Coordinates of C-alpha atoms in Angstrom, one line a residue:
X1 CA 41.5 -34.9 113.5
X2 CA 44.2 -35.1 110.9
X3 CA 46.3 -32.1 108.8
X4 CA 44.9 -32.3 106.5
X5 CA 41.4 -32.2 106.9
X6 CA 41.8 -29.2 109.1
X7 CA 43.8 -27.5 105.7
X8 CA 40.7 -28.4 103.6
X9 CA 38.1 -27.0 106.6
X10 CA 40.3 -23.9 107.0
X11 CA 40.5 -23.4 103.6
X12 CA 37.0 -23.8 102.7
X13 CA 36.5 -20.8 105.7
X14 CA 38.7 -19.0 103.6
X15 CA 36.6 -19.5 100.5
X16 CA 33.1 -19.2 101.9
X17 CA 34.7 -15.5 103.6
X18 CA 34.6 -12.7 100.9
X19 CA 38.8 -12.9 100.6
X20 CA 38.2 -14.7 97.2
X21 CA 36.2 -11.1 96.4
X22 CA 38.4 -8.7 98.3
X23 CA 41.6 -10.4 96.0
X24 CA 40.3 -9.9 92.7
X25 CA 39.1 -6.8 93.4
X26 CA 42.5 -6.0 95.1
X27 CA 44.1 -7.1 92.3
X28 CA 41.3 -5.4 89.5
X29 CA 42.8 -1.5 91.8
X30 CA 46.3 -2.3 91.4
X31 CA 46.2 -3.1 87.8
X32 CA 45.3 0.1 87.4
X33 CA 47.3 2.2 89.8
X34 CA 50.0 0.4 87.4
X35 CA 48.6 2.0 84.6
X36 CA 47.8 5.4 85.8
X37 CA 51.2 5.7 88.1
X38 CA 54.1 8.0 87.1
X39 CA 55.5 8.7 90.3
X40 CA 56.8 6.6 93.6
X41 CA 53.7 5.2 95.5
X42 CA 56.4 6.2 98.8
X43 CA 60.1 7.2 98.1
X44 CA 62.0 7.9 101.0
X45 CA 65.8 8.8 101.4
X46 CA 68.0 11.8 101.1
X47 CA 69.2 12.1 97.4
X48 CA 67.3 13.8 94.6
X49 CA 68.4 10.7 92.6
X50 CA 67.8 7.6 92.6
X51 CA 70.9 5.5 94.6
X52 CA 71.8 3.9 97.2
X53 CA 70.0 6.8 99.1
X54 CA 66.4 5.7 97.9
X55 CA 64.0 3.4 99.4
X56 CA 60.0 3.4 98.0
X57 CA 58.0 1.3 95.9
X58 CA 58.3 2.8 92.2
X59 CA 55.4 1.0 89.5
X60 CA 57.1 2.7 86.7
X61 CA 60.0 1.8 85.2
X62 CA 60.6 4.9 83.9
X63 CA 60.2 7.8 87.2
X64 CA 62.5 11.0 87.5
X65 CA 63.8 11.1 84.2
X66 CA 62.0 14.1 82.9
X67 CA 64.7 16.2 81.0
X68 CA 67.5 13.7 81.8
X69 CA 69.7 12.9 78.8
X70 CA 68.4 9.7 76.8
X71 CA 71.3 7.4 77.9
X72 CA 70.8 8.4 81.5
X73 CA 66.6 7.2 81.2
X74 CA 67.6 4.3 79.7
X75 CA 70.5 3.1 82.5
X76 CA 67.8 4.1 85.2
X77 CA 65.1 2.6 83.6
X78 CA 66.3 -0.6 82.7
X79 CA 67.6 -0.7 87.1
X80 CA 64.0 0.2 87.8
X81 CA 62.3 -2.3 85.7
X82 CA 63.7 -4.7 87.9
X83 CA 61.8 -3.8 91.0
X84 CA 58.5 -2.2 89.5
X85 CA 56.3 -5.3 89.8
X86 CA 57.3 -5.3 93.2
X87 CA 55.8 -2.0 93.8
X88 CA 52.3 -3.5 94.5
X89 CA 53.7 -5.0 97.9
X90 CA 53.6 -1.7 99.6
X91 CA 49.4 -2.7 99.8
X92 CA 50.5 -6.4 101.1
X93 CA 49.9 -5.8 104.6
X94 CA 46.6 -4.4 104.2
X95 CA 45.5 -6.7 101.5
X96 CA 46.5 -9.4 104.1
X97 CA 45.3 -7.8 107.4
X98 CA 41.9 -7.9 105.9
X99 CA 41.6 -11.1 104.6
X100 CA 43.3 -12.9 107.1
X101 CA 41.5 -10.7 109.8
X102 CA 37.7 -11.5 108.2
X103 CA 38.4 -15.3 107.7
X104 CA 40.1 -16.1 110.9
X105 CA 38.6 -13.0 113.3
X106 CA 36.9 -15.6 115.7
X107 CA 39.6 -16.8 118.6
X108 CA 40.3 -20.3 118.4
X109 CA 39.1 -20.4 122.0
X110 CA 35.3 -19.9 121.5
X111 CA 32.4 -22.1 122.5
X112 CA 32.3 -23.1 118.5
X113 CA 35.4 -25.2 118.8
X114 CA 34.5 -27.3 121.8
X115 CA 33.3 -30.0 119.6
X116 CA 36.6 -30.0 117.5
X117 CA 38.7 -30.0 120.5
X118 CA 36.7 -33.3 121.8
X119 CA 37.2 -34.8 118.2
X120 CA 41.2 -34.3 118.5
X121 CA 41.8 -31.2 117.2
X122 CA 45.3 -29.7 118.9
X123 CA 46.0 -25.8 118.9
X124 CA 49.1 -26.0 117.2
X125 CA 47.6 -28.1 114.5
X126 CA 45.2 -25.5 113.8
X127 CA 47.5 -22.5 113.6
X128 CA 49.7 -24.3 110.9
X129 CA 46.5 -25.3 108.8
X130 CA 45.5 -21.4 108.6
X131 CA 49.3 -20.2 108.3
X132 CA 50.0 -22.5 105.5
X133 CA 45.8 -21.5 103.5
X134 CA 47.2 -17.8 104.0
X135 CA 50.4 -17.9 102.7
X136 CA 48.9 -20.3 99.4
X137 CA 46.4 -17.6 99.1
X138 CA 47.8 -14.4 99.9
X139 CA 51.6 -15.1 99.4
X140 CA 50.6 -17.1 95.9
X141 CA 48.7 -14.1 94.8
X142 CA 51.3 -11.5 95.4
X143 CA 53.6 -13.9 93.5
X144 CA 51.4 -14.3 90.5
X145 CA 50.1 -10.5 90.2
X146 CA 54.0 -9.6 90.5
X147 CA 55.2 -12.2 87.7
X148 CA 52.3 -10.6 85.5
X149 CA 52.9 -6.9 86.1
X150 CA 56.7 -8.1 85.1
X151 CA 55.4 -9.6 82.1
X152 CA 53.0 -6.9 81.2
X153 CA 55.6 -4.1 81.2
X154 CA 58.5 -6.3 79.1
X155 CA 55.7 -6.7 76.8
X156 CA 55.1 -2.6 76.4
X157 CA 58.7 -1.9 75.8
X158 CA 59.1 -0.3 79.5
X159 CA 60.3 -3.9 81.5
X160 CA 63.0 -5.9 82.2
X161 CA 65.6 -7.4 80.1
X162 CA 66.3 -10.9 79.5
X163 CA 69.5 -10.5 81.8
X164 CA 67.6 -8.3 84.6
X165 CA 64.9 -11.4 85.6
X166 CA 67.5 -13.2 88.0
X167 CA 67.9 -10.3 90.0
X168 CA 63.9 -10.1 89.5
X169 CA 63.3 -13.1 90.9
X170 CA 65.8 -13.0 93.8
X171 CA 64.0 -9.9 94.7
X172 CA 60.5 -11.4 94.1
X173 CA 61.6 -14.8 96.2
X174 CA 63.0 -12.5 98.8
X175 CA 59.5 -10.3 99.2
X176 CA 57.6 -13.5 99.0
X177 CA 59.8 -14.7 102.6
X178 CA 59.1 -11.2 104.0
X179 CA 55.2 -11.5 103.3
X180 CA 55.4 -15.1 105.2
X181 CA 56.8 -14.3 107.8
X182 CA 53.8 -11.0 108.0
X183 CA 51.5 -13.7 107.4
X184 CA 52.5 -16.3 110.7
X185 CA 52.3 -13.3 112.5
X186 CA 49.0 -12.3 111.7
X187 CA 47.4 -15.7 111.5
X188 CA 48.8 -16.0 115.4
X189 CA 47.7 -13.0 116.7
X190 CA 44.1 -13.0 115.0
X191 CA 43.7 -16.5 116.0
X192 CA 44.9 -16.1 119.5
X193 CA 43.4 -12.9 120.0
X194 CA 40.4 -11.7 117.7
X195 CA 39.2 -8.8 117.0
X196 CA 41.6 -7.0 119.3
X197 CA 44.6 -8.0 117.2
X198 CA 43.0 -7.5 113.9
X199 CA 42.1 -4.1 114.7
X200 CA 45.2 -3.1 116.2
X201 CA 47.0 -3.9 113.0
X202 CA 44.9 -2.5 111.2
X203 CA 45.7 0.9 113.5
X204 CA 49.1 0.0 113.1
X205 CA 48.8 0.3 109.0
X206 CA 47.2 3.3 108.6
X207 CA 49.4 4.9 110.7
X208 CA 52.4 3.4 108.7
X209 CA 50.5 5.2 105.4
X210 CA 49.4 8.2 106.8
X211 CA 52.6 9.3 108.3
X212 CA 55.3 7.5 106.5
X213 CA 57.8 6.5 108.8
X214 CA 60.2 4.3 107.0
X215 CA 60.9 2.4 110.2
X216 CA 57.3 1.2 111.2
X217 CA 56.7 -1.4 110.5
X218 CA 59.4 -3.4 110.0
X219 CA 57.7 -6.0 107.4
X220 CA 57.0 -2.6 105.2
X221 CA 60.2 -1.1 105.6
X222 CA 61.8 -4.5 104.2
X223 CA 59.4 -4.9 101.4
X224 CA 60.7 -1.1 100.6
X225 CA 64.1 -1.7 100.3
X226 CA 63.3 -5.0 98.1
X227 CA 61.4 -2.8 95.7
X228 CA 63.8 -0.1 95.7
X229 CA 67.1 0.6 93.3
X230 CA 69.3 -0.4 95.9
X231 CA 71.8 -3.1 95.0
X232 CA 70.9 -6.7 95.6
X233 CA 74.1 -7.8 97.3
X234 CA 73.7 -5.7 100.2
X235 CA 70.3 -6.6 100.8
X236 CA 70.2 -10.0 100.6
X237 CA 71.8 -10.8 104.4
X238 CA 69.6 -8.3 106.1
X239 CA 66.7 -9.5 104.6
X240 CA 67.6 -13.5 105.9
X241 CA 68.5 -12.3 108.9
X242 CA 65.2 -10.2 109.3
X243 CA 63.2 -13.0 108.0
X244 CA 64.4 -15.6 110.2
X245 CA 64.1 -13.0 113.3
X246 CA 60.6 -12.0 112.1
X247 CA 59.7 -15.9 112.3
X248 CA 60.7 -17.1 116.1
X249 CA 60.5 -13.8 117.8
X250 CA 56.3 -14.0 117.2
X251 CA 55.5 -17.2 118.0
X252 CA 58.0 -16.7 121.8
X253 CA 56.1 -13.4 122.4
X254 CA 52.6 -14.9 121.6
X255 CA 53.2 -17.7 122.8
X256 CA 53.9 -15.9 126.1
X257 CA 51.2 -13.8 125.8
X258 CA 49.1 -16.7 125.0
X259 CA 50.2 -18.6 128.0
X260 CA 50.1 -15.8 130.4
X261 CA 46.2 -15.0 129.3
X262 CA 45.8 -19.0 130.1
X263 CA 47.0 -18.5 133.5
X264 CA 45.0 -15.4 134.1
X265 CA 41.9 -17.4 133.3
X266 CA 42.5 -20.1 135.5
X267 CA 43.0 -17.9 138.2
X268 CA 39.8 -16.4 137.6
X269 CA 37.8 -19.2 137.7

C-alpha cells in the first residue's frame, strides 16, 4: 500500500470523526475568551510585574496596567501584543488529545487491520500518515486561529506593530515546533496503545489545569514561556533543544514499550 493512500484513508478517518466539529467549535470558545479576557489565562513567576520573572498565556495586550502611567501601558502593551495570539495554545494539548484521541483511539494492532497488513501496509508507514493528518490539522489550525487573533487585535488598536510581527512570527514558528513534537507523541502512544494512552493524557492535562504546576508537562510549560514577555533571544536555544529532545526520546521509549509488549505476547501464546 503506498503513502499516500494511507494519508488520504487516514485523513478521511479524521474527517468522518467529529474533530472537523470539535475545531470549529474550539475555535467559535476561544474567539470569545479573546473577547471577554482581561486577565492572564495562567501567569506564573515571582514579580508583581511583568519581566523576565513571568511566564502565562496573556490574550490581552493590555493586562496589569490599571493605574500605571500612560507611557508605561503603552511600553507594556505594545511587548505583550506580541505574544497574545499565542495565548490560545495554553488549550492545545487538550484541543489535540481529543481529536487525536477520538480519530485514532483504536490500536493499530486490532483484528480491523489484518486485511491492510496482508495488502502491504507496514507499521511505520502508518504512524507517519496520522502524524503528518494531525499536525496539517491541528498544527495548521493553531497557526491560522493565531495569525487571525494577531490580525484581529492590530485591527482594534490593541496589536502589534509593523516592527513587532518578526518577533511574532518567530514566536508563532517556534510554538508551532513545540505542538509537533506534542503531536508525534500522541499519535504514537494512541496508536500503539488506545484507550489507555488517550485517557492517561487526558489525566495528565487536567491535572496540569487544575493544579498549575509550571513544570508538568513539559510541552505546556514551553508553550508558556513562548507566549510570555520574556525576551526572544534567551528562548530560542531552549526551545530547539527541547524540541529536538521532545522528538527522539518518544519514539526510543515507545518504541521500547512497543517492542517489549510484542515480546510479552509471544510469550503468551
Amino acid at each position: 500500500m503506498r503513502c499516500e493512500d494511507m494519508i488520504k484513508a487516514e485523513a478521511y478517518r479524521v474527517m468522518k470523526s467529529k474533530a472537523p466539529l470539535l475545531l470549529i467549535a474550539a475555535g467559535f470558545v476561544l474567539a470569545l475568551l479573546y473577547s471577554a479576557s482581561y486577565e492572564p489565562w495562567r501567569a506564573y513567576g515571582t514579580s508583581d510585574w511583568l519581566g523576565d520573572g513571568v511566564m502565562g498565556f496573556f490574550p490581552n495586550p493590555q493586562y496589569g496596567f490599571g493605574g500605571i502611567p500612560g507611557d508605561l501601558v503603552k511600553d507594556g502593551a505594545r511587548y505583550l501584543s506580541a505574544v497574545a495570539p499565542l495565548a490560545h495554545s495554553l488549550f492545545f494539548p487538550i484541543v489535540a488529545v481529543l481529536v487525536i484521541g477520538y480519530a485514532f483511539r483504536t490500536p493499530i494492532t486490532g483484528s480491523q487491520w489484518l486485511v491492510s497488513y496482508a495488502r502491504g501496509m507496514k507499521t511505520v508507514q502508518l504512524l507517519v500518515a496520522r502524524t503528518l493528518v494531525s499536525i496539517v490539522t491541528l498544527v495548521g489550525g493553531f497557526v491560522l486561529f493565531s495569525m487571525l487573533v494577531g490580525a484581529v487585535q492590530s485591527a482594534s488598536g490593541i496589536g502589534m506593530t509593523m516592527d513587532m510581527i518578526g518577533e511574532f512570527l518567530l514566536r508563532l514558528s517556534l510554538a508551532a515546533l513545540i505542538c509537533t513534537t506534542l503531536c508525534l507523541l500522541l499519535v504514537l502512544a494512541i496508536s500503539l496503545f488506545g484507550n489507555g494512552a488517550f485517557v492517561l493524557s487526558f489525566i495528565i492535562l487536567l491535572l496540569y489545569l487544575g493544579y498549575g504546576n509550571p513544570n508538568m508537562p513539559l510541552h505546556l510549560t514551553w508553550l508558556a514561556t513562548l507566549a510570555s514577555p520574556r525576551p526572544i533571544q534567551f528562548i530560542v536555544p531552549g526551545t530547539l533543544l527541547f524540541v529536538a529532545l521532545a522528538t527522539v526520546v518518544p519514539i526510543v521509549i515507545l518504541g521500547l514499550c512497543w517492542a517489549i509488549k510484542g515480546a510479552i505476547r509471544k510469550r503468551s501464546i
